[in-house]
Short mmCIF file of C-alpha atoms in Angstrom, two decimals:
data_model
loop_
_atom_site.label_atom_id
_atom_site.label_comp_id
_atom_site.label_asym_id
_atom_site.label_seq_id
_atom_site.Cartn_x
_atom_site.Cartn_y
_atom_site.Cartn_z
CA MET A 286 0.00 0.00 0.00
CA ASN A 287 2.89 2.34 0.81
CA LEU A 288 4.40 1.76 -2.63
CA LEU A 289 1.09 2.65 -4.26
CA GLN A 290 0.76 5.86 -2.25
CA GLU A 291 4.34 6.85 -3.04
CA SER A 292 3.75 6.18 -6.72
CA LEU A 293 0.66 8.38 -6.74
CA TYR A 294 2.53 11.11 -4.87
CA TRP A 295 5.39 11.13 -7.37
CA ILE A 296 3.04 11.10 -10.35
CA THR A 297 1.03 14.06 -9.08
CA SER A 298 4.16 15.92 -7.99
CA GLY A 299 5.57 15.43 -11.49
CA LEU A 300 2.48 17.08 -12.95
CA LEU A 301 3.01 20.38 -11.12
CA VAL A 302 5.67 21.76 -13.47
CA PRO A 303 3.73 20.93 -16.68
CA CYS A 304 0.63 22.41 -15.06
CA ILE A 305 2.40 25.69 -14.28
CA VAL A 306 3.98 25.81 -17.76
CA PHE A 307 0.58 25.21 -19.36
CA LEU A 308 -1.02 27.93 -17.23
CA LEU A 309 1.67 30.40 -18.22
CA PHE A 310 1.28 29.42 -21.88
CA MET A 311 -2.49 30.01 -21.70
CA LEU A 312 -1.96 33.34 -19.92
CA VAL A 313 0.40 34.53 -22.66
CA GLN A 314 -2.04 33.36 -25.35
CA CYS A 315 -4.87 35.20 -23.62
CA LEU A 316 -2.87 38.41 -23.35
CA LEU A 317 -1.98 38.18 -27.05
CA ALA A 318 -5.66 37.60 -27.88
CA ILE A 319 -6.64 40.68 -25.84
CA GLY A 320 -4.07 42.76 -27.72
CA GLN A 321 -5.34 41.47 -31.06
CA TYR A 322 -8.95 42.15 -30.06
CA LEU A 323 -8.18 45.70 -28.95
CA ALA A 324 -6.16 46.40 -32.10
CA ASN A 325 -9.03 45.24 -34.34
CA LYS A 326 -11.94 46.51 -32.25
CA GLY A 327 -12.31 49.89 -33.93
CA ASN A 328 -11.80 48.50 -37.42
CA GLU A 329 -14.38 45.75 -36.97
CA ALA A 330 -16.97 48.11 -35.46
CA GLY A 331 -16.54 50.52 -38.37
CA ALA A 332 -16.66 47.69 -40.89
CA ILE A 333 -19.90 46.32 -39.41
CA GLU A 334 -21.44 49.79 -39.55
CA THR A 335 -20.32 50.15 -43.18
CA LEU A 336 -21.75 46.72 -44.00
CA GLU A 337 -25.09 47.57 -42.37
CA GLN A 338 -25.29 50.83 -44.35
CA TRP A 339 -24.39 49.01 -47.55
CA VAL A 340 -27.06 46.37 -46.98
CA SER A 341 -29.77 48.98 -46.41
CA SER A 342 -28.86 51.16 -49.42
CA SER A 343 -27.49 48.85 -52.09
CA GLU A 344 -28.58 46.53 -54.84
CA LEU A 345 -26.54 43.80 -53.10
CA THR A 346 -24.11 42.92 -55.87
CA GLN A 347 -20.55 41.70 -55.58
CA ASP A 348 -19.28 44.75 -57.46
CA SER A 349 -20.77 47.14 -54.93
CA LEU A 350 -19.44 45.31 -51.85
CA PRO A 351 -17.44 47.90 -49.88
CA LYS A 352 -13.69 47.25 -49.77
CA SER A 353 -13.48 48.62 -46.23
CA ILE A 354 -15.15 45.48 -44.84
CA ASP A 355 -12.43 43.09 -46.05
CA LYS A 356 -11.19 42.65 -42.46
CA LEU A 357 -14.44 40.99 -41.39
CA ALA A 358 -14.57 37.23 -41.08
CA SER A 359 -17.69 37.18 -43.24
CA TYR A 360 -16.12 39.04 -46.18
CA ALA A 361 -15.12 35.96 -48.17
CA CYS A 362 -18.50 34.36 -47.55
CA LEU A 363 -20.31 37.52 -48.66
CA LYS A 364 -18.29 37.68 -51.88
CA LYS A 365 -19.14 34.06 -52.70
CA ILE A 366 -22.83 34.55 -51.93
CA LEU A 367 -23.09 37.68 -54.05
CA ALA A 368 -21.30 35.98 -56.95
CA SER A 369 -23.65 32.98 -56.90
CA ARG A 370 -27.40 32.82 -57.34
CA ASP A 371 -27.56 29.14 -56.40
CA PHE A 372 -29.35 29.03 -53.04
CA ALA A 373 -28.13 25.56 -52.11
CA LEU A 374 -24.54 26.60 -52.81
CA ASN A 375 -25.03 29.79 -50.82
CA ARG A 376 -26.27 27.75 -47.85
CA LEU A 377 -23.08 25.70 -48.15
CA PHE A 378 -21.04 28.91 -48.03
CA VAL A 379 -22.90 29.99 -44.90
CA SER A 380 -22.31 26.58 -43.29
CA GLN A 381 -18.59 26.87 -44.06
CA TYR A 382 -18.55 30.35 -42.54
CA GLU A 383 -20.32 29.06 -39.42
CA SER A 384 -17.79 26.22 -39.12
CA GLY A 385 -14.93 28.71 -39.33
CA ILE A 386 -16.52 30.89 -36.67
CA GLU A 387 -17.09 27.86 -34.45
CA LYS A 388 -13.42 26.93 -34.81
CA HIS A 389 -12.37 30.49 -33.96
CA LEU A 390 -14.65 30.60 -30.92
CA SER A 391 -13.45 27.22 -29.66
CA ARG A 392 -10.07 28.79 -28.84
CA PHE A 393 -11.68 31.15 -26.34
CA SER A 394 -13.99 28.46 -25.01
CA PHE A 395 -10.88 26.34 -24.46
CA PHE A 396 -9.33 29.10 -22.31
CA ALA A 397 -12.57 29.67 -20.41
CA LYS A 398 -12.85 25.99 -19.48
CA LEU A 399 -9.26 24.81 -19.11
CA GLY A 400 -7.93 27.89 -17.31
CA PRO A 401 -9.85 27.29 -14.06
CA ILE A 402 -9.45 23.52 -14.30
CA THR A 403 -5.67 23.79 -14.68
CA GLY A 404 -5.60 26.39 -11.90
CA LEU A 405 -7.43 23.97 -9.62
CA VAL A 406 -5.01 21.17 -10.47
CA GLY A 407 -2.14 23.56 -9.74
CA THR A 408 -3.79 24.34 -6.41
CA LEU A 409 -4.36 20.78 -5.28
CA ILE A 410 -0.95 19.32 -6.18
CA PRO A 411 1.07 21.50 -3.75
CA MET A 412 -1.46 20.99 -0.95
CA GLY A 413 -0.02 17.51 -0.19
CA PRO A 414 3.53 18.79 0.47
CA ALA A 415 2.05 21.81 2.29
CA LEU A 416 0.12 19.61 4.69
CA LYS A 417 3.20 17.43 5.18
CA GLY A 418 5.19 20.58 6.00
CA LEU A 419 2.51 21.60 8.49
CA ALA A 420 2.60 18.16 10.12
CA ASP A 421 6.41 18.29 10.35
CA GLY A 422 6.32 21.84 11.75
CA ASN A 423 8.15 23.19 8.69
CA ILE A 424 6.37 26.53 8.20
CA GLN A 425 8.80 27.53 5.42
CA ALA A 426 7.78 24.53 3.29
CA LEU A 427 4.11 25.17 4.09
CA ALA A 428 4.36 28.83 3.01
CA GLY A 429 6.18 28.01 -0.23
CA GLN A 430 3.66 25.37 -1.27
CA MET A 431 0.68 27.56 -0.34
CA GLN A 432 2.14 30.38 -2.43
CA ILE A 433 2.28 28.08 -5.47
CA ALA A 434 -1.27 26.88 -4.77
CA PHE A 435 -2.78 30.36 -4.54
CA THR A 436 -0.82 31.69 -7.53
CA THR A 437 -1.97 28.91 -9.83
CA THR A 438 -5.56 29.46 -8.71
CA VAL A 439 -5.39 33.16 -9.52
CA ILE A 440 -3.75 32.64 -12.91
CA GLY A 441 -6.28 29.94 -13.80
CA LEU A 442 -9.19 32.22 -12.91
CA ILE A 443 -7.69 35.11 -14.89
CA VAL A 444 -7.25 32.88 -17.95
CA GLY A 445 -10.84 31.66 -17.57
CA ALA A 446 -12.21 35.20 -17.22
CA ILE A 447 -10.30 36.44 -20.26
CA GLY A 448 -11.37 33.42 -22.29
CA LEU A 449 -15.04 33.85 -21.38
CA THR A 450 -15.00 37.59 -22.10
CA LEU A 451 -13.34 37.17 -25.49
CA TYR A 452 -15.68 34.29 -26.32
CA GLN A 453 -18.72 36.48 -25.66
CA LYS A 454 -17.32 39.45 -27.61
CA HIS A 455 -16.38 37.38 -30.67
CA LYS A 456 -19.67 35.46 -30.55
CA ARG A 457 -21.64 38.70 -30.56
CA GLN A 458 -19.64 39.95 -33.55
CA ALA A 459 -20.17 36.67 -35.43
CA PHE A 460 -23.93 36.78 -34.80
CA LYS A 461 -24.11 40.33 -36.20
CA GLU A 462 -22.32 39.24 -39.35
CA LEU A 463 -24.43 36.09 -39.64
CA ALA A 464 -27.64 38.12 -39.35
CA ILE A 465 -26.50 40.31 -42.26
CA ILE A 466 -25.62 37.24 -44.33
CA ASP A 467 -29.06 35.73 -43.63
CA PHE A 468 -30.70 39.01 -44.64
CA ILE A 469 -28.78 39.04 -47.93
CA LEU A 470 -29.81 35.43 -48.63
CA GLU A 471 -33.45 36.29 -48.00
CA GLN A 472 -33.19 39.34 -50.26
CA GLN A 473 -31.76 37.16 -53.03
CA GLU A 474 -34.59 34.64 -52.66
CA VAL A 475 -37.22 37.39 -52.76
CA ALA A 476 -35.59 38.97 -55.85
CA CYS A 477 -35.55 35.63 -57.67
CA GLU A 478 -39.21 34.94 -56.88
CA LYS A 479 -40.30 38.19 -58.54
#
């Protein structure tokens, strides 16, 4: 039984370093994603506004598609839809766009879910040595392990919060673009029925 307990202890202790490295990797990725979001925020908001104005005042042709919206994720899909009058093919283009958006959003969902989980793992692993230090009267060992435990918890929660916030922001943007694409598809169907 002692051998089994020792084996489990060494396995979990060996996971602490990869856990901390993974947390730091996710934190860096989240900070880069925040920077990218902030850098593109103004451009995307202006492009959505331009697209909404274009939809309400245009004949909805590929030639009249504003060039200023080429930074939007939906731009390629819009070009394909406007070039084609085949409704089944256009639905395929929309499905491909939705798949791309889902893939993009999964990155932020990944951070929102795995950040807190990894933080919890990083909290629980040092608790064993901390309790052992407490039992042995080694306050220095207890303090060091508790510091690691609390730090990994905080970093995990920060990663989760950033991931959830970015997920919500990007999802809202994607739904706006998808609503415009659906409107264009409906306009095409109405025009063809006339």
